[in-house]
Each structure stands twice: as structure tokens, then as C-alpha cells.
Amino acid sequence: MGSIVRTFVLGFGLAVLLGGAPAPAAAQWLVTDARRIGMGGLSLGRSGSVARYNPAYRAVQAEAARHGQPKLTIPIPLGIIQFLHDHPHLSSDPAFDYKSRGFNPILVANTILNLPLYLEVKQAPTPTNDVAFTIGQDSLRVNLGATSQLVPEDQFGISGSSRPIDPGFGYKGFRVGVMGWLHDDAQLQLGDKLLAFLRDSVPARHNTLYSADVHALVASGFAPTVGYAGRITGDSARGFYVGGALHYYVGVGYGRTDGLVGDSTSDTLFAGSNPVNPIGRTLTQYSKPGNTLGHGIGADIGVAWVSGPIEIGFGVNDIGATITWPDTRLDSAFYNDSGYSKPVANHVETKTKLPVSYIANLAYSVGNTTLGADVLNTGRGSVVHVGGEQRLGLFAVRGGVARDQRKRIEFGFGGGVRFGGLGLDVGFWTHTNSLSNERGITMATSLSIY
Amino acid sequence: MRAKWLCLVALTAAAVGCGEGRAIFDIDVFSFLSGAKADTLPYVGPLPPGVPDTIPVQTVRSLGLGSSSVVDTVRFIGSVDFVNASGTGSVTFAVYFDSLKNTVYTGTPWFSVSAAVTPGATTTSPFDVDIIDPAMRKLFLASTVYVGIRVSATGAISGTAKLSALRARVVIQDKIF
């Protein structure tokens, strides 16, 4: 029984961890460039997110968009030293050994989601928070205290649309290629009863369903692409650039499940011998690799304007990207004490839709000063970065501010020193946890080659 | 027992979010006994052969946490009424816990309450007991704990021991699993 409980707790904890609060932060700060971190995560010119989401930047010359950027950045992962100090015997550390009773997959997942590349200069304070459980044969009440703030009222989860590979060739601005695409989406929405029980400390009631809605989707394939990016007016110093790409999405496979998981209480809350009696109802749709390929059409567009020290860009990805899957199987599944599933339909047509992403960016570079801002939305809320850099001879100082998908404000600052073609950069960024307004500070370091 | 699922969800929220805080469990053991009508036990002294001095072993749903959790406190708070019908003497009310049903009464009691009784009088004996033994504390990490009660009488007396409250307060340090 203990193992069942532990498995359940760990499993649910992993779901919360993977889908909850840390995910946006991880997505935002998956950056290894200390210079960029020092500017609050700002993307400049052809770096970072700008070139990914704005096809016009294929045509913007690197020189025009350099803003003091290095050609190559090599991260110095000082955080690994700290991590190894905290876990000196990693191979025998029970927390990382799945065969051990002390195995802690939440710690493992947290380590993976927040790779220990950076040095934790100041830990975000974790508030002391008691939680109270009142248990009787026919009563159950939980008071999570401040932790109840962690219980999400709205739908939460992780999702993304990525292009792991994008090979191709171009000529005079035109480009032909084949990109790989991957779309993943996992969502969880607590039901009202479960939410009240956890967040508002409402006692458990008889004959009540406590449940959560679940949704998961993963789809992948490739997309033959034709595109164009070019300067339609001006020169390399002052020009207006446009870019676009038309994708014919070919879906290799996808799977999707929607449903409900939970449990309903009976006449007496704690009665009988069965310790856990979950209920699940899901509808699963899938088109396996080897089935008839999915297909759809979508487009990216972007514009960029470079005028001396000013640069403005706007790009949108995956416009109208709806994938039609002509050979899908639908299964329903039920679980209540024991599980069974039955086919609903086969060889039917279903559709999935890639999220539309957009980015808007602004940069101003004059002399040794660079200022910039960008807004990125990948379908789950906007992330805003504002930052700048001032170069002073061999040295550079940087600062920036960011608003993440949770609408929390974080700060970045840092500096660098450059010797000829080699530079050393240090960037600091703040981060908060969900229970405290006090911030921790993390330090990133990297080498830059100019 | 289906509410166990809710316990698990809440435990998880606590595990992920409560930082260095403690998890405090207030288990109403009495509710499990009274639900099975095992909160009352007659006593007779001296005990005639064949007359039981114990209740049938009862099941209490406990925490179901990993053994690596650190139990800071296990404390029992409650009260027992000795409703004495006849005779003068003393009564001892002993409470047993174990992880195995068939060995509940083979060990020593976790705690006991004694009282002097007089004819026709009800003696109320409140108790507040801290469990010191770390091994005993760990028992409450299990998902199921078995409880038993034994009443022994000294002197020629008869009556009924009625448990009116028995709560276990279990405090777990921050490492829930």
C-alpha cells in the first residue's frame, strides 16, 4: 500500500511539476548566453527567438543586426560544480537511483527542467508552511496554508511547437527546404469540487466526484517549405525586409487523449479495504506512423525594418496550420476498479491545429549603446523582454527586465570584458517561486568569440 | 476508503509546495472505533475464564507515506470514562497499535490510563501522551494501522470503559517522502 501511495504522490507531483509553475520559467530561461541573460533575456538581431519566429530575418544581414553580438557563445556551466557539490555521490545518491526507496523523481524532474548550468548566487527563500490534515472515519479536511496558492484555479500545463530541424537551400532570397515539426500539448484542469477541497479547505463530502480534466496531444511530421526573404527597399544600412514561408505539413503520426480522472466518495469516506479506487474516462484518438499521412497548409510571415540605429521586426508562424488526419482511430477507455477500453471508430478523419506564434522586436543601437525590447507569444501567453547594453572600452554593462508567462517581473543584469576576439560575460537574473515575493539570483557565465 | 485518493492529492500538493514546513495530521482514531462500535468495553474483576478483556482489532487509515519521512511527533489526546457498576478498585485502560493485525495484543501497550473506581460512580480520565520511541512513531507512516484496547481490573469490580475521544496528532518534518 505504501508503494501505491508513494507512486501516486510522486506521479501527481511530477504532473504538477512538469505542467505547473516551473515550466514557463524553464521555457523562458533556457538560454546559455550570459550576455542575453544580463539583458533580461532580450533577443537582438538574428539571435535567439527573433530569427526563429520572423522569416524576414533570413534576409537581414548579420552586420546590420549585430548590435555588438559575438559570432559564437560558449556557456561556462558553473552550476554543475554547485550541483556536484550538493550531490557528491550522484551515482549512488538514492534520490537519483530509481531502484532505491529514496528515489525522488520530483527532484530528478526538477533537475532536468532546470538544468544546473547556472550558479545559484542567492536562493529564493522557501517559506515555512505547515499543512494540516484532519482524518476521521467519515471526515477529511486539508488546510494547505500558503501552499494552497499553488493549486491552480485555471487550466495549466505545458505546450509547444518546435522545429527541430530545418535543412534547405536558397538562391536570391528564395529558399526550399524540409522542416521537421513537433507539436506537444498537455493540460490539466482541476474540477470545482477538487479545487475547493485543496484550495479552500472545504471538507470532503459523501458521494461526490473529485476529478480533473486532462488533455494531452503530441503530433509530429515534416513540412516541405518554400519561402522568400529579401529587402524590398533600401540598402544594408537602411532597408525594409519581408519574409514568408509556405509549408505543406505532412503529419507522420499523432495521438491525443481527452478525458477525466478522479474518484468519487461513497457513503462513508474511509470504509472498506480498497485504499485507492480511481475513476478514469478518456477518449483517445491516434494516427500511428504508417497510417495515411496527415496533411495541411500553413504559412509564416514577417517584416523587418532597419534604419540606421533602429530595427523593428514582426513575425507570425504557423498561420492557418490545421492538419487533417484521414486515418484516425478513436478508442474510449474507462477505469473503475478495473479498466477496459473499446473502439469507437476507425479510419475516420480528424484535425489538429498548430498554435500560432508571434514575435515583435525593437532594437536601437547607437555608438556603444544597444537598447531593445521583444514580445514573444507561442500560444500560451506573452513573454516580454526589455534590456540594453553599454560598452565602455573593454567592458560592457547590461541590464534588463522581463515579464514571464505568469506575469511575474524578473530582472537581469551583468557585464563583460573583451580582449580582442575573445570575451567573458557574466549575467545575473532573478527568479521567484510561487510562494514568495522575494527573489533568488542566478549567475550565468559564457565565453564569447567575436 | 475512496477518500484516500483525496488524501494523496493533498499530500502531493503539500510535498511539492510546502517547502520547509511540516505536515500535521490529526487522526480521529475514536471515529474508527466508534464506527465499529468498539469504543466501549466492559470490565470485570477478577476476570472470569472465557470473558474477553479486549476489543476486536480495528483498522485505522493512516498516512501512507514513505519510510524515509521523518516523524517529529506522535501524540495521543483523549479521554476515557470508567462507568463503574459495583465494587471498589482500579481499572487500567491500555491502547495497542501495530502494523500487523494478528500481533496487536502480543506486544506492550503504547500507553495506558488507570483510575480508581468506586461503586456507582463514573470516573473520567483524560490523557495526553507523547510517544518517545522513534520506531513506534514510524508506525504511523503506514497507510493502515491496527488498534486494540484492553481493560484490566484490580479488585472485585465491574463496569464499562467508554472511550469518549482519541485523537492522534502526527507531525512529519518537511521530507514527506
CSV table of N, CA and C in Angstrom, one decimal, chain B residues 10-145:
chain,number,residue,atom,x,y,z
B,10,ALA,N,-3.8,15.8,-1.9
B,10,ALA,CA,-3.5,16.9,-1.0
B,10,ALA,C,-2.0,16.7,-0.5
B,11,LEU,N,-1.6,15.5,-0.2
B,11,LEU,CA,-0.3,15.2,0.2
B,11,LEU,C,0.7,15.6,-0.9
B,12,THR,N,0.4,15.4,-2.1
B,12,THR,CA,1.2,15.8,-3.2
B,12,THR,C,1.4,17.3,-3.3
B,13,ALA,N,0.3,18.0,-3.2
B,13,ALA,CA,0.4,19.4,-3.2
B,13,ALA,C,1.3,19.9,-2.1
B,14,ALA,N,1.1,19.3,-0.9
B,14,ALA,CA,2.0,19.7,0.2
B,14,ALA,C,3.4,19.3,-0.1
B,15,ALA,N,3.7,18.2,-0.7
B,15,ALA,CA,5.0,17.7,-1.0
B,15,ALA,C,5.7,18.7,-1.9
B,16,VAL,N,5.0,19.1,-2.9
B,16,VAL,CA,5.6,20.0,-4.0
B,16,VAL,C,5.8,21.4,-3.4
B,17,GLY,N,4.8,21.8,-2.6
B,17,GLY,CA,4.9,23.2,-2.3
B,17,GLY,C,5.1,23.7,-0.9
B,18,CYS,N,5.2,22.8,0.1
B,18,CYS,CA,5.2,23.4,1.4
B,18,CYS,C,6.6,23.7,1.9
B,19,GLY,N,7.6,23.5,1.1
B,19,GLY,CA,8.9,24.0,1.4
B,19,GLY,C,9.4,23.3,2.7
B,20,GLU,N,9.8,24.1,3.7
B,20,GLU,CA,10.4,23.5,4.9
B,20,GLU,C,9.3,23.4,5.9
B,21,GLY,N,8.1,23.5,5.6
B,21,GLY,CA,7.0,23.3,6.6
B,21,GLY,C,6.8,21.9,7.0
B,22,ARG,N,5.9,21.7,8.0
B,22,ARG,CA,5.6,20.4,8.5
B,22,ARG,C,4.2,20.0,8.0
B,23,ALA,N,4.1,18.7,8.0
B,23,ALA,CA,2.7,18.2,7.7
B,23,ALA,C,2.2,17.7,9.0
B,24,ILE,N,1.0,18.2,9.4
B,24,ILE,CA,0.4,17.9,10.7
B,24,ILE,C,-0.8,17.1,10.4
B,25,PHE,N,-0.9,15.9,10.9
B,25,PHE,CA,-2.0,15.0,10.7
B,25,PHE,C,-2.8,14.8,12.0
B,26,ASP,N,-4.0,15.1,12.0
B,26,ASP,CA,-4.9,14.9,13.1
B,26,ASP,C,-5.8,13.8,12.8
B,27,ILE,N,-5.5,12.6,13.3
B,27,ILE,CA,-6.3,11.4,13.0
B,27,ILE,C,-7.3,11.1,14.1
B,28,ASP,N,-8.5,11.1,13.8
B,28,ASP,CA,-9.5,10.8,14.8
B,28,ASP,C,-9.7,9.3,14.9
B,29,VAL,N,-8.9,8.7,15.8
B,29,VAL,CA,-8.9,7.3,16.0
B,29,VAL,C,-10.2,6.8,16.5
B,30,PHE,N,-10.8,7.7,17.4
B,30,PHE,CA,-12.0,7.4,18.0
B,30,PHE,C,-13.1,7.1,17.0
B,31,SER,N,-13.1,7.9,15.9
B,31,SER,CA,-14.2,7.7,14.9
B,31,SER,C,-14.1,6.3,14.3
B,32,PHE,N,-12.9,5.8,14.1
B,32,PHE,CA,-12.8,4.5,13.5
B,32,PHE,C,-13.3,3.4,14.5
B,33,LEU,N,-13.1,3.7,15.8
B,33,LEU,CA,-13.5,2.7,16.8
B,33,LEU,C,-15.0,2.8,17.0
B,34,SER,N,-15.5,4.0,17.1
B,34,SER,CA,-17.0,4.1,17.4
B,34,SER,C,-17.8,3.7,16.2
B,35,GLY,N,-17.2,3.9,15.0
B,35,GLY,CA,-17.9,3.4,13.8
B,35,GLY,C,-18.1,1.9,13.8
B,36,ALA,N,-17.2,1.2,14.5
B,36,ALA,CA,-17.3,-0.2,14.6
B,36,ALA,C,-17.9,-0.7,15.9
B,37,LYS,N,-18.4,0.3,16.7
B,37,LYS,CA,-18.9,0.1,18.0
B,37,LYS,C,-17.9,-0.6,18.9
B,38,ALA,N,-16.6,-0.2,18.7
B,38,ALA,CA,-15.6,-0.8,19.5
B,38,ALA,C,-15.0,0.2,20.5
B,39,ASP,N,-15.8,1.2,20.8
B,39,ASP,CA,-15.3,2.3,21.7
B,39,ASP,C,-15.7,2.0,23.2
B,40,THR,N,-16.4,0.9,23.4
B,40,THR,CA,-16.9,0.6,24.7
B,40,THR,C,-16.5,-0.8,25.1
B,41,LEU,N,-16.0,-1.0,26.3
B,41,LEU,CA,-15.5,-2.4,26.7
B,41,LEU,C,-15.9,-2.6,28.1
B,42,PRO,N,-16.7,-3.7,28.4
B,42,PRO,CA,-17.0,-4.0,29.8
B,42,PRO,C,-15.7,-4.5,30.5
B,43,TYR,N,-15.7,-4.3,31.8
B,43,TYR,CA,-14.6,-4.9,32.6
B,43,TYR,C,-15.2,-5.6,33.8
B,44,VAL,N,-14.5,-6.6,34.2
B,44,VAL,CA,-14.9,-7.4,35.4
B,44,VAL,C,-13.7,-7.8,36.1
B,45,GLY,N,-13.7,-7.7,37.4
B,45,GLY,CA,-12.5,-8.2,38.2
B,45,GLY,C,-13.0,-9.0,39.4
B,46,PRO,N,-12.3,-10.1,39.6
B,46,PRO,CA,-11.3,-10.8,38.7
B,46,PRO,C,-12.0,-11.2,37.4
B,47,LEU,N,-11.2,-11.4,36.3
B,47,LEU,CA,-11.8,-11.7,35.0
B,47,LEU,C,-12.1,-13.2,35.0
B,48,PRO,N,-13.4,-13.5,34.7
B,48,PRO,CA,-13.7,-15.0,34.7
B,48,PRO,C,-13.1,-15.6,33.4
B,49,PRO,N,-12.9,-16.9,33.4
B,49,PRO,CA,-12.4,-17.5,32.2
B,49,PRO,C,-13.4,-17.4,31.1
B,50,GLY,N,-12.8,-17.1,29.9
B,50,GLY,CA,-13.7,-17.0,28.7
B,50,GLY,C,-14.3,-15.7,28.4
B,51,VAL,N,-14.1,-14.7,29.3
B,51,VAL,CA,-14.6,-13.4,29.1
B,51,VAL,C,-13.5,-12.5,28.5
B,52,PRO,N,-13.7,-12.0,27.3
B,52,PRO,CA,-12.7,-11.2,26.7
B,52,PRO,C,-12.4,-9.9,27.4
B,53,ASP,N,-11.2,-9.5,27.5
B,53,ASP,CA,-10.8,-8.2,28.0
B,53,ASP,C,-10.3,-7.2,27.0
B,54,THR,N,-10.5,-7.6,25.7
B,54,THR,CA,-10.1,-6.8,24.6
B,54,THR,C,-11.2,-6.6,23.6
B,55,ILE,N,-11.0,-5.5,22.8
B,55,ILE,CA,-12.0,-5.3,21.6
B,55,ILE,C,-11.4,-6.1,20.4
B,56,PRO,N,-12.2,-6.4,19.5
B,56,PRO,CA,-11.7,-6.9,18.2
B,56,PRO,C,-10.8,-5.9,17.6
B,57,VAL,N,-9.7,-6.3,17.0
B,57,VAL,CA,-8.7,-5.4,16.5
B,57,VAL,C,-9.4,-4.6,15.4
B,58,GLN,N,-9.2,-3.3,15.4
B,58,GLN,CA,-9.8,-2.4,14.4
B,58,GLN,C,-8.8,-1.7,13.5
B,59,THR,N,-9.2,-1.3,12.3
B,59,THR,CA,-8.4,-0.8,11.3
B,59,THR,C,-8.5,0.8,11.3
B,60,VAL,N,-7.3,1.4,11.4
B,60,VAL,CA,-7.3,2.9,11.3
B,60,VAL,C,-6.6,3.3,10.0
B,61,ARG,N,-7.1,4.1,9.2
B,61,ARG,CA,-6.4,4.6,8.0
B,61,ARG,C,-5.5,5.7,8.4
B,62,SER,N,-4.2,5.4,8.1
B,62,SER,CA,-3.2,6.4,8.5
B,62,SER,C,-2.6,7.1,7.3
B,63,LEU,N,-1.4,7.5,7.3
B,63,LEU,CA,-0.8,8.4,6.4
B,63,LEU,C,-0.4,7.8,5.0
B,64,GLY,N,0.2,6.6,5.0
B,64,GLY,CA,0.6,6.0,3.8
B,64,GLY,C,1.8,6.8,3.2
B,65,LEU,N,2.8,7.1,4.0
B,65,LEU,CA,3.9,7.9,3.5
B,65,LEU,C,5.1,7.0,3.4
B,66,GLY,N,6.1,7.4,2.7
B,66,GLY,CA,7.4,6.6,2.6
B,66,GLY,C,8.1,6.5,3.9
B,67,SER,N,8.8,5.5,4.1
B,67,SER,CA,9.5,5.2,5.3
B,67,SER,C,10.6,6.2,5.6
B,68,SER,N,11.0,7.0,4.5
B,68,SER,CA,12.1,7.9,4.7
B,68,SER,C,11.6,9.2,5.4
B,69,SER,N,10.3,9.4,5.5
B,69,SER,CA,9.8,10.5,6.2
B,69,SER,C,10.2,10.6,7.6
B,70,VAL,N,10.4,11.8,8.1
B,70,VAL,CA,10.9,11.9,9.5
B,70,VAL,C,9.7,12.3,10.4
B,71,VAL,N,9.3,11.4,11.3
B,71,VAL,CA,8.2,11.7,12.2
B,71,VAL,C,8.7,12.5,13.4
B,72,ASP,N,8.2,13.7,13.5
B,72,ASP,CA,8.7,14.5,14.6
B,72,ASP,C,7.9,14.3,15.9
B,73,THR,N,6.7,14.1,15.8
B,73,THR,CA,5.8,13.9,17.0
B,73,THR,C,4.7,12.9,16.7
B,74,VAL,N,4.5,12.1,17.7
B,74,VAL,CA,3.2,11.3,17.7
B,74,VAL,C,2.6,11.5,19.1
B,75,ARG,N,1.5,12.0,19.1
B,75,ARG,CA,0.9,12.4,20.4
B,75,ARG,C,-0.6,11.9,20.4
B,76,PHE,N,-1.0,11.3,21.5
B,76,PHE,CA,-2.4,10.9,21.7
B,76,PHE,C,-3.1,11.7,22.7
B,77,ILE,N,-4.2,12.2,22.3
B,77,ILE,CA,-5.0,13.0,23.2
B,77,ILE,C,-6.4,12.5,23.3
B,78,GLY,N,-7.0,12.3,24.4
B,78,GLY,CA,-8.3,11.8,24.5
B,78,GLY,C,-8.8,11.7,25.9
B,79,SER,N,-9.8,10.9,26.1
B,79,SER,CA,-10.5,10.7,27.4
B,79,SER,C,-11.2,9.4,27.4
B,80,VAL,N,-11.2,8.8,28.6
B,80,VAL,CA,-12.0,7.6,28.8
B,80,VAL,C,-12.8,7.7,30.1
B,81,ASP,N,-14.0,7.2,30.0
B,81,ASP,CA,-14.9,7.2,31.2
B,81,ASP,C,-15.0,5.8,31.7
B,82,PHE,N,-14.8,5.7,33.0
B,82,PHE,CA,-15.0,4.4,33.6
B,82,PHE,C,-16.3,4.4,34.4
B,83,VAL,N,-17.3,3.8,33.8
B,83,VAL,CA,-18.7,3.8,34.4
B,83,VAL,C,-18.7,2.5,35.3
B,84,ASN,N,-18.5,2.7,36.6
B,84,ASN,CA,-18.3,1.6,37.5
B,84,ASN,C,-19.7,1.2,38.1
B,85,ALA,N,-20.0,-0.1,37.9
B,85,ALA,CA,-21.3,-0.5,38.4
B,85,ALA,C,-21.2,-1.0,39.9
B,86,SER,N,-20.2,-1.7,40.2
B,86,SER,CA,-20.1,-2.2,41.6
B,86,SER,C,-18.6,-2.4,41.9
B,87,GLY,N,-18.4,-2.3,43.2
B,87,GLY,CA,-17.1,-2.6,43.8
B,87,GLY,C,-16.1,-1.4,43.8
B,88,THR,N,-15.1,-1.6,44.5
B,88,THR,CA,-14.0,-0.6,44.6
B,88,THR,C,-12.7,-1.2,44.2
B,89,GLY,N,-12.0,-0.5,43.4
B,89,GLY,CA,-10.7,-1.0,42.9
B,89,GLY,C,-10.1,0.0,41.9
B,90,SER,N,-9.4,-0.6,41.0
B,90,SER,CA,-8.8,0.3,39.9
B,90,SER,C,-8.9,-0.4,38.6
B,91,VAL,N,-8.9,0.4,37.6
B,91,VAL,CA,-9.1,-0.1,36.2
B,91,VAL,C,-8.0,0.5,35.4
B,92,THR,N,-7.4,-0.3,34.5
B,92,THR,CA,-6.4,0.2,33.6
B,92,THR,C,-6.9,0.0,32.1
B,93,PHE,N,-6.8,1.1,31.4
B,93,PHE,CA,-7.3,1.1,30.0
B,93,PHE,C,-6.0,1.2,29.2
B,94,ALA,N,-5.7,0.2,28.4
B,94,ALA,CA,-4.5,0.1,27.6
B,94,ALA,C,-4.8,0.1,26.1
B,95,VAL,N,-4.0,0.9,25.4
B,95,VAL,CA,-4.2,1.0,23.9
B,95,VAL,C,-3.0,0.5,23.2
B,96,TYR,N,-3.3,-0.4,22.2
B,96,TYR,CA,-2.2,-1.0,21.4
B,96,TYR,C,-2.3,-0.6,20.0
B,97,PHE,N,-1.2,-0.5,19.4
B,97,PHE,CA,-1.1,-0.3,17.9
B,97,PHE,C,-0.1,-1.2,17.3
B,98,ASP,N,-0.4,-1.6,16.1
B,98,ASP,CA,0.6,-2.5,15.4
B,98,ASP,C,0.4,-2.4,13.9
B,99,SER,N,1.4,-2.8,13.2
B,99,SER,CA,1.2,-2.8,11.7
B,99,SER,C,0.6,-4.1,11.2
B,100,LEU,N,0.6,-5.1,12.1
B,100,LEU,CA,0.0,-6.4,11.7
B,100,LEU,C,-1.2,-6.7,12.6
B,101,LYS,N,-2.2,-7.1,12.0
B,101,LYS,CA,-3.4,-7.3,12.7
B,101,LYS,C,-3.3,-8.4,13.8
B,102,ASN,N,-2.6,-9.5,13.5
B,102,ASN,CA,-2.6,-10.6,14.5
B,102,ASN,C,-1.6,-10.5,15.6
B,103,THR,N,-0.8,-9.4,15.6
B,103,THR,CA,0.2,-9.2,16.7
B,103,THR,C,-0.1,-8.0,17.5
B,104,VAL,N,-1.3,-7.4,17.4
B,104,VAL,CA,-1.6,-6.2,18.1
B,104,VAL,C,-1.5,-6.4,19.6
B,105,TYR,N,-2.0,-7.5,20.1
B,105,TYR,CA,-2.1,-7.7,21.5
B,105,TYR,C,-0.9,-8.5,22.1
B,106,THR,N,0.1,-8.8,21.2
B,106,THR,CA,1.2,-9.6,21.7
B,106,THR,C,2.3,-8.7,22.3
B,107,GLY,N,2.3,-7.4,21.9
B,107,GLY,CA,3.3,-6.5,22.5
B,107,GLY,C,2.9,-5.8,23.7
B,108,THR,N,3.7,-4.8,24.0
B,108,THR,CA,3.3,-4.0,25.2
B,108,THR,C,2.4,-2.8,24.7
B,109,PRO,N,1.5,-2.4,25.5
B,109,PRO,CA,0.6,-1.3,25.1
B,109,PRO,C,1.4,0.0,24.8
B,110,TRP,N,0.9,0.8,23.9
B,110,TRP,CA,1.6,2.1,23.6
B,110,TRP,C,1.4,3.0,24.8
B,111,PHE,N,0.3,3.0,25.4
B,111,PHE,CA,0.1,3.8,26.6
B,111,PHE,C,-1.1,3.2,27.3
B,112,SER,N,-1.2,3.6,28.6
B,112,SER,CA,-2.4,3.1,29.3
B,112,SER,C,-2.8,4.2,30.3
B,113,VAL,N,-4.1,4.1,30.7
B,113,VAL,CA,-4.6,5.1,31.6
B,113,VAL,C,-5.3,4.3,32.8
B,114,SER,N,-5.0,4.6,34.0
B,114,SER,CA,-5.5,3.9,35.1
B,114,SER,C,-6.3,4.9,36.0
B,115,ALA,N,-7.3,4.3,36.6
B,115,ALA,CA,-8.1,5.2,37.5
B,115,ALA,C,-8.7,4.3,38.6
B,116,ALA,N,-8.9,4.9,39.8
B,116,ALA,CA,-9.5,4.3,40.9
B,116,ALA,C,-11.0,4.5,40.7
B,117,VAL,N,-11.8,3.4,40.9
B,117,VAL,CA,-13.2,3.5,40.7
B,117,VAL,C,-13.9,3.1,42.0
B,118,THR,N,-15.1,3.7,42.2
B,118,THR,CA,-15.9,3.4,43.3
B,118,THR,C,-17.3,3.0,42.8
B,119,PRO,N,-18.1,2.4,43.7
B,119,PRO,CA,-19.4,1.9,43.3
B,119,PRO,C,-20.3,3.0,42.8
B,120,GLY,N,-21.0,2.8,41.6
B,120,GLY,CA,-22.0,3.7,41.1
B,120,GLY,C,-21.4,5.0,40.6
B,121,ALA,N,-20.1,5.1,40.5
B,121,ALA,CA,-19.6,6.4,40.0
B,121,ALA,C,-18.9,6.3,38.7
B,122,THR,N,-18.9,7.4,38.0
B,122,THR,CA,-18.2,7.4,36.7
B,122,THR,C,-16.9,8.3,36.9
B,123,THR,N,-15.8,7.7,36.5
B,123,THR,CA,-14.6,8.3,36.6
B,123,THR,C,-14.1,8.7,35.2
B,124,THR,N,-13.8,10.0,35.0
B,124,THR,CA,-13.3,10.4,33.7
B,124,THR,C,-11.8,10.6,33.8
B,125,SER,N,-11.1,9.9,32.9
B,125,SER,CA,-9.6,10.0,32.9
B,125,SER,C,-9.2,10.6,31.5
B,126,PRO,N,-8.9,11.9,31.5
B,126,PRO,CA,-8.3,12.4,30.3
B,126,PRO,C,-6.8,11.9,30.1
B,127,PHE,N,-6.3,11.9,28.9
B,127,PHE,CA,-4.9,11.6,28.8
B,127,PHE,C,-4.3,12.4,27.6
B,128,ASP,N,-3.0,12.6,27.7
B,128,ASP,CA,-2.2,13.3,26.7
B,128,ASP,C,-0.9,12.7,26.8
B,129,VAL,N,-0.6,11.9,25.8
B,129,VAL,CA,0.6,11.0,25.8
B,129,VAL,C,1.5,11.3,24.6
B,130,ASP,N,2.8,11.6,24.8
B,130,ASP,CA,3.7,11.7,23.8
B,130,ASP,C,4.4,10.3,23.6
B,131,ILE,N,4.6,9.9,22.3
B,131,ILE,CA,5.3,8.7,22.1
B,131,ILE,C,6.7,9.1,21.8
B,132,ILE,N,7.6,8.5,22.6
B,132,ILE,CA,9.0,8.9,22.5
B,132,ILE,C,9.8,7.9,21.6
B,133,ASP,N,9.4,6.7,21.5
B,133,ASP,CA,10.2,5.7,20.8
B,133,ASP,C,10.1,6.0,19.3
B,134,PRO,N,11.2,6.3,18.6
B,134,PRO,CA,11.2,6.6,17.2
B,134,PRO,C,10.6,5.5,16.3
B,135,ALA,N,10.9,4.2,16.7
B,135,ALA,CA,10.4,3.1,15.9
B,135,ALA,C,8.8,3.1,16.0
B,136,MET,N,8.3,3.4,17.2
B,136,MET,CA,6.8,3.4,17.3
B,136,MET,C,6.2,4.5,16.5
B,137,ARG,N,6.9,5.6,16.5
B,137,ARG,CA,6.4,6.8,15.7
B,137,ARG,C,6.3,6.4,14.2
B,138,LYS,N,7.3,5.7,13.8
B,138,LYS,CA,7.3,5.4,12.3
B,138,LYS,C,6.1,4.6,11.9
B,139,LEU,N,5.5,3.9,12.9
B,139,LEU,CA,4.4,3.0,12.5
B,139,LEU,C,3.3,3.8,11.8
B,140,PHE,N,3.2,5.1,12.2
B,140,PHE,CA,2.1,5.9,11.7
B,140,PHE,C,2.3,6.4,10.3
B,141,LEU,N,3.5,6.0,9.7
B,141,LEU,CA,3.7,6.4,8.3
B,141,LEU,C,3.0,5.4,7.4
B,142,ALA,N,2.7,4.2,7.9
B,142,ALA,CA,2.0,3.2,7.1
B,142,ALA,C,0.6,3.7,6.7
B,143,SER,N,0.0,3.1,5.7
B,143,SER,CA,-1.3,3.5,5.3
B,143,SER,C,-2.4,2.9,6.2
B,144,THR,N,-2.1,1.8,6.8
B,144,THR,CA,-3.0,1.2,7.7
B,144,THR,C,-2.4,0.9,9.1
B,145,VAL,N,-3.0,1.2,10.1
B,145,VAL,CA,-2.6,0.9,11.5
B,145,VAL,C,-3.7,0.1,12.2
